[in-house]
PDB file of C-alpha atoms and ligand atoms in Angstrom:
ATOM      1  CA  MET H   1       0.000   0.000   0.000  1.00 75.00           C
ATOM      2  CA  ARG H   2       1.568   3.313  -1.100  1.00 92.00           C
ATOM      3  CA  LEU H   3      -0.229   6.155   0.568  1.00 97.00           C
ATOM      4  CA  LYS H   4       0.136   9.883  -0.083  1.00 98.00           C
ATOM      5  CA  PHE H   5       0.027  12.083   2.997  1.00 98.00           C
ATOM      6  CA  THR H   6       0.659  15.683   4.035  1.00 98.00           C
ATOM      7  CA  LYS H   7       2.512  16.741   7.165  1.00 98.00           C
ATOM      8  CA  MET H   8       0.857  19.800   8.750  1.00 98.00           C
ATOM      9  CA  HIS H   9       0.770  21.592  12.066  1.00 98.00           C
ATOM     10  CA  GLY H  10      -1.305  24.069  14.044  1.00 98.00           C
ATOM     11  CA  LEU H  11       0.938  25.885  16.546  1.00 98.00           C
ATOM     12  CA  GLY H  12       3.333  22.926  16.629  1.00 98.00           C
ATOM     13  CA  ASN H  13       0.592  20.338  17.303  1.00 98.00           C
ATOM     14  CA  ASP H  14       1.533  18.209  14.302  1.00 98.00           C
ATOM     15  CA  PHE H  15      -0.400  15.902  12.033  1.00 98.00           C
ATOM     16  CA  MET H  16      -0.153  13.320   9.285  1.00 98.00           C
ATOM     17  CA  VAL H  17      -3.163  14.101   7.082  1.00 98.00           C
ATOM     18  CA  ILE H  18      -4.468  11.436   4.685  1.00 98.00           C
ATOM     19  CA  ASP H  19      -6.971  11.836   1.869  1.00 98.00           C
ATOM     20  CA  GLY H  20      -9.298   8.872   2.285  1.00 98.00           C
ATOM     21  CA  VAL H  21     -11.687  10.211  -0.371  1.00 98.00           C
ATOM     22  CA  THR H  22      -9.500   9.427  -3.400  1.00 97.00           C
ATOM     23  CA  GLN H  23      -7.288   6.755  -1.792  1.00 97.00           C
ATOM     24  CA  SER H  24      -8.195   3.495  -0.132  1.00 96.00           C
ATOM     25  CA  VAL H  25      -6.716   3.504   3.365  1.00 96.00           C
ATOM     26  CA  GLU H  26      -6.123   0.589   5.708  1.00 94.00           C
ATOM     27  CA  LEU H  27      -5.287   1.674   9.239  1.00 96.00           C
ATOM     28  CA  SER H  28      -4.482  -0.289  12.373  1.00 97.00           C
ATOM     29  CA  PRO H  29      -3.380   0.981  15.808  1.00 98.00           C
ATOM     30  CA  GLU H  30       0.044  -0.678  15.284  1.00 98.00           C
ATOM     31  CA  ARG H  31       0.596   1.027  11.923  1.00 97.00           C
ATOM     32  CA  ILE H  32      -0.423   4.446  13.312  1.00 98.00           C
ATOM     33  CA  GLU H  33       1.870   4.034  16.316  1.00 98.00           C
ATOM     34  CA  ARG H  34       4.763   3.109  13.990  1.00 98.00           C
ATOM     35  CA  TRP H  35       4.183   6.119  11.703  1.00 98.00           C
ATOM     36  CA  ALA H  36       3.839   8.437  14.741  1.00 98.00           C
ATOM     37  CA  ASP H  37       7.267   7.470  16.068  1.00 98.00           C
ATOM     38  CA  ARG H  38       9.601  10.496  15.850  1.00 98.00           C
ATOM     39  CA  HIS H  39      12.722   8.357  15.329  1.00 98.00           C
ATOM     40  CA  PHE H  40      11.553   5.358  13.301  1.00 97.00           C
ATOM     41  CA  GLY H  41       8.497   6.864  11.566  1.00 97.00           C
ATOM     42  CA  ILE H  42       7.087  10.130  10.175  1.00 98.00           C
ATOM     43  CA  GLY H  43       6.471  11.657  13.608  1.00 98.00           C
ATOM     44  CA  PHE H  44       3.192  13.314  14.636  1.00 98.00           C
ATOM     45  CA  ASP H  45       0.792  13.884  17.527  1.00 98.00           C
ATOM     46  CA  GLN H  46      -2.336  12.866  15.578  1.00 98.00           C
ATOM     47  CA  LEU H  47      -3.257  11.252  12.285  1.00 98.00           C
ATOM     48  CA  LEU H  48      -6.191  12.957  10.535  1.00 98.00           C
ATOM     49  CA  LEU H  49      -8.246  11.032   8.001  1.00 98.00           C
ATOM     50  CA  VAL H  50     -10.484  12.773   5.466  1.00 98.00           C
ATOM     51  CA  GLU H  51     -13.432  10.588   4.444  1.00 98.00           C
ATOM     52  CA  PRO H  52     -16.661  11.091   2.490  1.00 98.00           C
ATOM     53  CA  PRO H  53     -19.559  12.132   4.738  1.00 98.00           C
ATOM     54  CA  THR H  54     -22.112   9.619   5.994  1.00 97.00           C
ATOM     55  CA  ARG H  55     -24.854  12.335   5.970  1.00 97.00           C
ATOM     56  CA  PRO H  56     -26.038  14.555   3.099  1.00 97.00           C
ATOM     57  CA  ASP H  57     -25.794  17.788   5.157  1.00 97.00           C
ATOM     58  CA  ARG H  58     -22.022  17.370   5.732  1.00 98.00           C
ATOM     59  CA  ASP H  59     -19.086  17.855   3.315  1.00 98.00           C
ATOM     60  CA  PHE H  60     -16.725  15.334   4.924  1.00 98.00           C
ATOM     61  CA  ARG H  61     -16.259  12.936   7.775  1.00 98.00           C
ATOM     62  CA  TYR H  62     -13.213  13.932   9.869  1.00 97.00           C
ATOM     63  CA  ARG H  63     -11.559  11.083  11.816  1.00 98.00           C
ATOM     64  CA  ILE H  64      -8.775  11.536  14.371  1.00 98.00           C
ATOM     65  CA  PHE H  65      -6.251   9.043  15.771  1.00 98.00           C
ATOM     66  CA  ASN H  66      -3.807   9.768  18.598  1.00 98.00           C
ATOM     67  CA  ALA H  67      -0.124   8.801  18.340  1.00 98.00           C
ATOM     68  CA  ASP H  68      -0.863   5.687  20.450  1.00 98.00           C
ATOM     69  CA  GLY H  69      -3.266   4.483  17.730  1.00 98.00           C
ATOM     70  CA  SER H  70      -6.513   5.202  19.636  1.00 98.00           C
ATOM     71  CA  GLU H  71      -9.352   6.811  17.681  1.00 98.00           C
ATOM     72  CA  VAL H  72     -10.744   9.932  19.403  1.00 98.00           C
ATOM     73  CA  GLU H  73     -13.709  12.240  19.035  1.00 97.00           C
ATOM     74  CA  ASN H  74     -12.274  15.671  18.246  1.00 98.00           C
ATOM     75  CA  CYS H  75      -9.130  17.700  17.559  1.00 98.00           C
ATOM     76  CA  GLY H  76      -9.280  21.499  17.301  1.00 98.00           C
ATOM     77  CA  ASN H  77      -5.852  22.273  15.801  1.00 98.00           C
ATOM     78  CA  GLY H  78      -6.426  19.373  13.445  1.00 98.00           C
ATOM     79  CA  ALA H  79      -9.762  20.847  12.329  1.00 98.00           C
ATOM     80  CA  ARG H  80      -8.000  24.008  11.129  1.00 98.00           C
ATOM     81  CA  CYS H  81      -5.446  21.898   9.203  1.00 98.00           C
ATOM     82  CA  PHE H  82      -8.292  19.761   7.815  1.00 98.00           C
ATOM     83  CA  ALA H  83      -9.917  22.881   6.300  1.00 98.00           C
ATOM     84  CA  ARG H  84      -6.688  23.986   4.594  1.00 98.00           C
ATOM     85  CA  PHE H  85      -5.999  20.401   3.394  1.00 98.00           C
ATOM     86  CA  VAL H  86      -9.347  19.785   1.667  1.00 98.00           C
ATOM     87  CA  VAL H  87      -9.142  23.137  -0.138  1.00 98.00           C
ATOM     88  CA  ASP H  88      -5.461  22.758  -1.165  1.00 97.00           C
ATOM     89  CA  HIS H  89      -6.165  19.221  -2.450  1.00 98.00           C
ATOM     90  CA  ASN H  90      -9.192  20.400  -4.475  1.00 98.00           C
ATOM     91  CA  LEU H  91     -11.562  18.143  -2.558  1.00 98.00           C
ATOM     92  CA  ILE H  92     -13.892  21.146  -2.155  1.00 98.00           C
ATOM     93  CA  HIS H  93     -14.117  24.719  -3.435  1.00 97.00           C
ATOM     94  CA  ALA H  94     -15.558  26.645  -0.509  1.00 97.00           C
ATOM     95  CA  ASP H  95     -14.434  28.777   2.381  1.00 94.00           C
ATOM     96  CA  ARG H  96     -17.027  27.297   4.759  1.00 97.00           C
ATOM     97  CA  ILE H  97     -16.826  23.551   5.333  1.00 98.00           C
ATOM     98  CA  CYS H  98     -19.129  21.362   7.396  1.00 98.00           C
ATOM     99  CA  VAL H  99     -17.685  18.167   8.875  1.00 98.00           C
ATOM    100  CA  GLU H 100     -18.945  15.349  11.057  1.00 98.00           C
ATOM    101  CA  THR H 101     -16.714  13.916  13.768  1.00 98.00           C
ATOM    102  CA  ALA H 102     -17.243  11.209  16.374  1.00 97.00           C
ATOM    103  CA  GLY H 103     -17.582  14.071  18.895  1.00 95.00           C
ATOM    104  CA  GLY H 104     -20.210  16.106  16.974  1.00 95.00           C
ATOM    105  CA  ASP H 105     -20.438  18.419  13.977  1.00 97.00           C
ATOM    106  CA  LEU H 106     -17.956  21.247  13.296  1.00 98.00           C
ATOM    107  CA  GLU H 107     -18.006  24.194  10.898  1.00 98.00           C
ATOM    108  CA  LEU H 108     -14.659  25.383   9.526  1.00 98.00           C
ATOM    109  CA  ILE H 109     -14.315  28.908   8.127  1.00 98.00           C
ATOM    110  CA  ILE H 110     -11.233  29.958   6.153  1.00 98.00           C
ATOM    111  CA  GLN H 111     -10.507  33.658   6.761  1.00 97.00           C
ATOM    112  CA  ASP H 112      -9.038  36.062   4.174  1.00 96.00           C
ATOM    113  CA  ASP H 113      -5.716  36.161   6.061  1.00 97.00           C
ATOM    114  CA  GLY H 114      -5.388  32.345   5.890  1.00 95.00           C
ATOM    115  CA  GLN H 115      -6.294  31.784   9.533  1.00 98.00           C
ATOM    116  CA  VAL H 116      -9.105  29.311  10.165  1.00 98.00           C
ATOM    117  CA  THR H 117     -12.012  29.773  12.560  1.00 98.00           C
ATOM    118  CA  VAL H 118     -13.643  26.607  13.848  1.00 98.00           C
ATOM    119  CA  ASP H 119     -17.142  26.586  15.270  1.00 98.00           C
ATOM    120  CA  MET H 120     -16.455  23.905  17.867  1.00 98.00           C
ATOM    121  CA  GLY H 121     -20.080  23.475  18.943  1.00 97.00           C
ATOM    122  CA  ARG H 122     -21.331  23.625  22.520  1.00 98.00           C
ATOM    123  CA  PRO H 123     -19.183  22.572  25.460  1.00 98.00           C
ATOM    124  CA  ARG H 124     -20.695  19.768  27.524  1.00 98.00           C
ATOM    125  CA  LEU H 125     -20.536  20.212  31.279  1.00 98.00           C
ATOM    126  CA  ALA H 126     -22.814  17.459  32.634  1.00 98.00           C
ATOM    127  CA  PRO H 127     -20.494  14.863  34.253  1.00 98.00           C
ATOM    128  CA  GLU H 128     -22.000  11.913  32.363  1.00 98.00           C
ATOM    129  CA  LYS H 129     -21.384  13.661  29.018  1.00 97.00           C
ATOM    130  CA  ILE H 130     -17.641  14.129  29.649  1.00 98.00           C
ATOM    131  CA  PRO H 131     -17.522  11.330  31.017  1.00 98.00           C
ATOM    132  CA  PHE H 132     -16.531  12.126  34.624  1.00 98.00           C
ATOM    133  CA  LEU H 133     -17.691  10.311  37.749  1.00 98.00           C
ATOM    134  CA  ALA H 134     -19.448  12.825  40.033  1.00 98.00           C
ATOM    135  CA  ASP H 135     -22.820  12.896  41.809  1.00 97.00           C
ATOM    136  CA  GLU H 136     -23.774  16.267  40.393  1.00 97.00           C
ATOM    137  CA  ARG H 137     -22.496  19.047  38.151  1.00 98.00           C
ATOM    138  CA  ALA H 138     -20.157  21.596  39.784  1.00 98.00           C
ATOM    139  CA  LEU H 139     -17.960  24.499  38.685  1.00 98.00           C
ATOM    140  CA  LEU H 140     -14.930  22.828  40.290  1.00 98.00           C
ATOM    141  CA  TYR H 141     -14.644  19.264  41.582  1.00 98.00           C
ATOM    142  CA  PRO H 142     -12.360  18.027  44.356  1.00 98.00           C
ATOM    143  CA  LEU H 143     -10.043  15.338  42.957  1.00 97.00           C
ATOM    144  CA  THR H 144      -7.620  13.303  45.060  1.00 96.00           C
ATOM    145  CA  THR H 145      -4.226  12.362  43.610  1.00 96.00           C
ATOM    146  CA  GLU H 146      -2.181   9.223  44.400  1.00 95.00           C
ATOM    147  CA  ASP H 147      -0.223  10.980  47.171  1.00 95.00           C
ATOM    148  CA  GLY H 148      -3.461  12.191  48.802  1.00 96.00           C
ATOM    149  CA  THR H 149      -3.277  15.799  47.575  1.00 95.00           C
ATOM    150  CA  GLN H 150      -6.700  17.320  46.921  1.00 96.00           C
ATOM    151  CA  LEU H 151      -6.981  19.380  43.731  1.00 97.00           C
ATOM    152  CA  ASP H 152      -9.860  21.505  42.454  1.00 98.00           C
ATOM    153  CA  VAL H 153     -10.438  20.663  38.804  1.00 98.00           C
ATOM    154  CA  ALA H 154     -12.949  21.616  36.114  1.00 98.00           C
ATOM    155  CA  ALA H 155     -14.273  18.933  33.770  1.00 98.00           C
ATOM    156  CA  VAL H 156     -15.412  19.880  30.251  1.00 98.00           C
ATOM    157  CA  SER H 157     -16.129  17.972  27.048  1.00 98.00           C
ATOM    158  CA  MET H 158     -15.447  19.616  23.688  1.00 98.00           C
ATOM    159  CA  GLY H 159     -16.524  16.341  22.069  1.00 97.00           C
ATOM    160  CA  ASN H 160     -13.464  14.879  23.836  1.00 98.00           C
ATOM    161  CA  PRO H 161     -12.811  14.930  27.597  1.00 98.00           C
ATOM    162  CA  HIS H 162     -10.743  17.600  29.379  1.00 98.00           C
ATOM    163  CA  CYS H 163      -9.679  18.159  32.970  1.00 98.00           C
ATOM    164  CA  VAL H 164      -8.550  21.740  33.685  1.00 98.00           C
ATOM    165  CA  ILE H 165      -6.415  22.745  36.681  1.00 98.00           C
ATOM    166  CA  ARG H 166      -5.703  26.391  37.479  1.00 98.00           C
ATOM    167  CA  VAL H 167      -2.033  26.990  38.321  1.00 98.00           C
ATOM    168  CA  ASP H 168      -0.074  30.075  39.375  1.00 98.00           C
ATOM    169  CA  SER H 169       2.392  29.648  36.495  1.00 98.00           C
ATOM    170  CA  VAL H 170       2.534  27.200  33.584  1.00 98.00           C
ATOM    171  CA  ASP H 171       6.339  27.439  33.779  1.00 98.00           C
ATOM    172  CA  THR H 172       6.422  25.575  37.100  1.00 98.00           C
ATOM    173  CA  ALA H 173       3.250  23.452  36.664  1.00 98.00           C
ATOM    174  CA  PRO H 174       3.807  19.699  37.320  1.00 97.00           C
ATOM    175  CA  VAL H 175       2.806  18.713  33.757  1.00 98.00           C
ATOM    176  CA  GLU H 176       5.205  15.736  33.470  1.00 98.00           C
ATOM    177  CA  THR H 177       4.095  14.130  36.744  1.00 97.00           C
ATOM    178  CA  LEU H 178       0.454  15.097  37.237  1.00 98.00           C
ATOM    179  CA  GLY H 179      -0.384  14.906  33.515  1.00 98.00           C
ATOM    180  CA  PRO H 180       0.087  11.131  33.115  1.00 98.00           C
ATOM    181  CA  GLU H 181      -1.408  10.423  36.538  1.00 98.00           C
ATOM    182  CA  LEU H 182      -4.628  12.357  35.876  1.00 98.00           C
ATOM    183  CA  GLU H 183      -4.864  11.096  32.275  1.00 98.00           C
ATOM    184  CA  GLU H 184      -5.568   7.662  33.791  1.00 98.00           C
ATOM    185  CA  HIS H 185      -7.527   8.840  36.872  1.00 98.00           C
ATOM    186  CA  GLU H 186     -10.348   6.431  37.740  1.00 97.00           C
ATOM    187  CA  ARG H 187     -12.941   9.240  37.745  1.00 98.00           C
ATOM    188  CA  PHE H 188     -12.329   9.763  33.999  1.00 98.00           C
ATOM    189  CA  PRO H 189     -13.403   6.356  32.626  1.00 98.00           C
ATOM    190  CA  GLN H 190     -12.335   7.156  29.041  1.00 98.00           C
ATOM    191  CA  ARG H 191      -9.053   8.772  30.174  1.00 98.00           C
ATOM    192  CA  VAL H 192      -8.689  12.541  29.805  1.00 98.00           C
ATOM    193  CA  ASN H 193      -6.635  15.421  28.381  1.00 98.00           C
ATOM    194  CA  VAL H 194      -5.134  17.429  31.242  1.00 98.00           C
ATOM    195  CA  GLY H 195      -4.806  21.226  30.925  1.00 98.00           C
ATOM    196  CA  PHE H 196      -2.739  23.458  33.237  1.00 99.00           C
ATOM    197  CA  LEU H 197      -4.238  26.946  33.035  1.00 99.00           C
ATOM    198  CA  GLU H 198      -2.620  30.220  34.103  1.00 99.00           C
ATOM    199  CA  VAL H 199      -5.038  33.153  34.169  1.00 98.00           C
ATOM    200  CA  VAL H 200      -3.047  36.239  33.134  1.00 98.00           C
ATOM    201  CA  ASP H 201      -6.005  38.669  33.133  1.00 98.00           C
ATOM    202  CA  ARG H 202      -9.641  38.621  31.953  1.00 98.00           C
ATOM    203  CA  THR H 203      -8.649  38.451  28.260  1.00 98.00           C
ATOM    204  CA  HIS H 204      -5.323  36.587  28.363  1.00 99.00           C
ATOM    205  CA  ALA H 205      -4.334  33.115  29.508  1.00 99.00           C
ATOM    206  CA  ARG H 206      -1.463  30.654  29.227  1.00 99.00           C
ATOM    207  CA  LEU H 207      -1.936  26.896  28.907  1.00 99.00           C
ATOM    208  CA  ARG H 208       0.027  23.661  28.759  1.00 99.00           C
ATOM    209  CA  VAL H 209      -1.756  20.416  27.909  1.00 99.00           C
ATOM    210  CA  PHE H 210      -0.830  16.807  28.594  1.00 98.00           C
ATOM    211  CA  GLU H 211      -2.838  15.085  25.876  1.00 98.00           C
ATOM    212  CA  ARG H 212      -4.503  11.717  26.240  1.00 98.00           C
ATOM    213  CA  GLY H 213      -2.758   9.162  24.042  1.00 98.00           C
ATOM    214  CA  VAL H 214       0.187  11.449  23.202  1.00 98.00           C
ATOM    215  CA  GLY H 215       1.829  13.259  26.151  1.00 98.00           C
ATOM    216  CA  GLU H 216       2.492  16.987  26.374  1.00 98.00           C
ATOM    217  CA  THR H 217       2.011  18.703  23.008  1.00 98.00           C
ATOM    218  CA  LEU H 218       2.969  22.207  21.876  1.00 98.00           C
ATOM    219  CA  ALA H 219      -0.717  23.138  21.600  1.00 98.00           C
ATOM    220  CA  CYS H 220      -4.180  21.638  21.975  1.00 98.00           C
ATOM    221  CA  GLY H 221      -7.163  23.381  20.364  1.00 98.00           C
ATOM    222  CA  THR H 222      -9.910  21.537  22.218  1.00 98.00           C
ATOM    223  CA  GLY H 223      -7.826  21.949  25.389  1.00 98.00           C
ATOM    224  CA  ALA H 224      -7.720  25.721  24.838  1.00 99.00           C
ATOM    225  CA  CYS H 225     -11.511  25.840  24.347  1.00 98.00           C
ATOM    226  CA  ALA H 226     -12.107  23.690  27.444  1.00 98.00           C
ATOM    227  CA  ALA H 227      -9.791  25.886  29.546  1.00 99.00           C
ATOM    228  CA  ILE H 228     -11.564  29.094  28.482  1.00 98.00           C
ATOM    229  CA  VAL H 229     -14.995  27.559  29.128  1.00 98.00           C
ATOM    230  CA  ALA H 230     -13.805  26.367  32.567  1.00 98.00           C
ATOM    231  CA  GLY H 231     -12.432  29.847  33.320  1.00 98.00           C
ATOM    232  CA  HIS H 232     -15.557  31.624  32.025  1.00 98.00           C
ATOM    233  CA  ILE H 233     -18.006  29.606  34.144  1.00 98.00           C
ATOM    234  CA  ASN H 234     -15.804  30.302  37.165  1.00 98.00           C
ATOM    235  CA  GLY H 235     -15.866  34.062  36.465  1.00 98.00           C
ATOM    236  CA  TRP H 236     -12.194  34.451  35.506  1.00 98.00           C
ATOM    237  CA  PHE H 237     -12.586  35.463  31.812  1.00 98.00           C
ATOM    238  CA  ASP H 238     -14.488  37.784  29.482  1.00 98.00           C
ATOM    239  CA  ASP H 239     -16.041  36.516  26.226  1.00 98.00           C
ATOM    240  CA  ARG H 240     -12.873  36.849  24.034  1.00 98.00           C
ATOM    241  CA  VAL H 241      -9.609  35.431  25.336  1.00 98.00           C
ATOM    242  CA  HIS H 242      -6.142  35.149  23.771  1.00 99.00           C
ATOM    243  CA  ILE H 243      -4.618  31.952  25.027  1.00 99.00           C
ATOM    244  CA  ALA H 244      -0.876  31.341  24.663  1.00 98.00           C
ATOM    245  CA  LEU H 245       0.205  27.739  24.249  1.00 98.00           C
ATOM    246  CA  ARG H 246       3.798  26.583  23.940  1.00 98.00           C
ATOM    247  CA  GLY H 247       3.595  26.746  20.103  1.00 98.00           C
ATOM    248  CA  GLY H 248       1.678  30.030  19.733  1.00 98.00           C
ATOM    249  CA  THR H 249      -1.588  31.826  20.456  1.00 98.00           C
ATOM    250  CA  LEU H 250      -5.256  31.080  19.737  1.00 98.00           C
ATOM    251  CA  LEU H 251      -8.270  33.358  20.037  1.00 98.00           C
ATOM    252  CA  ILE H 252     -11.197  31.678  21.820  1.00 99.00           C
ATOM    253  CA  GLU H 253     -14.642  33.292  21.840  1.00 98.00           C
ATOM    254  CA  TRP H 254     -17.454  32.097  24.116  1.00 98.00           C
ATOM    255  CA  PRO H 255     -20.170  34.325  25.606  1.00 98.00           C
ATOM    256  CA  GLY H 256     -21.035  31.878  28.408  1.00 98.00           C
ATOM    257  CA  GLU H 257     -23.529  29.854  26.366  1.00 98.00           C
ATOM    258  CA  GLY H 258     -23.867  28.419  22.858  1.00 98.00           C
ATOM    259  CA  ASN H 259     -21.009  27.506  20.560  1.00 98.00           C
ATOM    260  CA  VAL H 260     -17.293  28.075  21.148  1.00 98.00           C
ATOM    261  CA  LEU H 261     -15.275  29.706  18.321  1.00 98.00           C
ATOM    262  CA  MET H 262     -11.559  29.062  17.953  1.00 98.00           C
ATOM    263  CA  THR H 263      -9.326  31.022  15.527  1.00 98.00           C
ATOM    264  CA  GLY H 264      -5.696  30.294  14.721  1.00 98.00           C
ATOM    265  CA  PRO H 265      -3.084  29.557  12.058  1.00 98.00           C
ATOM    266  CA  VAL H 266      -2.282  26.489   9.959  1.00 98.00           C
ATOM    267  CA  GLU H 267       0.979  25.393   8.296  1.00 98.00           C
ATOM    268  CA  THR H 268       1.731  22.753   5.661  1.00 98.00           C
ATOM    269  CA  VAL H 269       5.211  21.277   6.204  1.00 98.00           C
ATOM    270  CA  PHE H 270       5.694  18.723   3.404  1.00 98.00           C
ATOM    271  CA  GLU H 271       4.006  16.102   1.216  1.00 98.00           C
ATOM    272  CA  GLY H 272       5.143  12.480   1.368  1.00 98.00           C
ATOM    273  CA  VAL H 273       4.418   8.904   0.403  1.00 98.00           C
ATOM    274  CA  VAL H 274       4.538   6.003   2.831  1.00 96.00           C
ATOM    275  CA  GLY H 275       4.785   2.374   1.710  1.00 83.00           C
TER     276      GLY H 275
HETATM  277  N1  LIG K 301      -4.510  18.076  19.762  1.00 68.90           N
HETATM  278  C1  LIG K 301      -5.896  18.061  19.767  1.00 68.90           C
HETATM  279  C2  LIG K 301      -6.627  17.026  20.574  1.00 68.90           C
HETATM  280  C3  LIG K 301      -6.379  15.614  20.052  1.00 68.90           C
HETATM  281  C4  LIG K 301      -7.153  14.528  20.746  1.00 68.90           C
HETATM  282  C5  LIG K 301      -6.804  14.355  22.207  1.00 68.90           C
HETATM  283  N2  LIG K 301      -5.444  13.934  22.420  1.00 68.90           N
HETATM  284  C6  LIG K 301      -7.773  13.336  22.837  1.00 68.90           C
HETATM  285  O1  LIG K 301      -7.360  12.200  23.105  1.00 68.90           O
HETATM  286  O2  LIG K 301      -8.930  13.688  23.067  1.00 68.90           O
HETATM  287  C7  LIG K 301      -6.559  19.418  19.683  1.00 68.90           C
HETATM  288  O3  LIG K 301      -5.944  20.328  19.093  1.00 68.90           O
HETATM  289  O4  LIG K 301      -7.705  19.567  20.098  1.00 68.90           O
END
């Protein structure tokens, strides 16, 4: 099987993007894990697969696989790359693209300056929708770590699950230790992406994310949306927030209800063929 792919990134969160509309694609978790390897493979955080839609009101089906081979529901930085990819590969001629994902529908809007805005849909806050084990919905939940420390965390689904912890500084946040521990915490039955959020002021934030199935990445789009939603419901943010991730900055807009909008850049790195 010789397969054409494109290497892309959104703020350093990098992707192998495959056109599954004009090519027949056979994937397995082992093959994805091998390709994701940064020494023996192509190297990426997620593999994005473009497929024909299963519904007439959608342009494409957008599938996402983490570097560990697991298929997941949503990827925000990937959605921006997806929009650029389908236009550059002449799979569609439009600047507004509707896609279905396992985590819900998204609308992708290509701006005149090349940035892409993604309508990420509504955040889900009910514990059973995340999923998160809790008796009732709360703004912050007490969560006990292995060493008995009690943290206050927010739990948000942007189609995929996120745990958000407010920290004084992302520079000293225990991402490498607490990230993997909370990713597997028993109260998140489908594992979770763990965000460490520093509130700079009401319109600026900093964030590091330990992603489920990958490890710490340079940026996480759904993680940025989840962090701003968590901060907004707790009264820390206004409706438009610039959020700085390790690889660059996203604009997140959410007025406290309805859909979350995320705007940011996209880069194509190279085209390749894998055998
Ligand atoms: N990098 C992504 C999120 C990718 C999926 C995530 N690791 C998960 O397992 O849910 C983004 O930009 O949103």
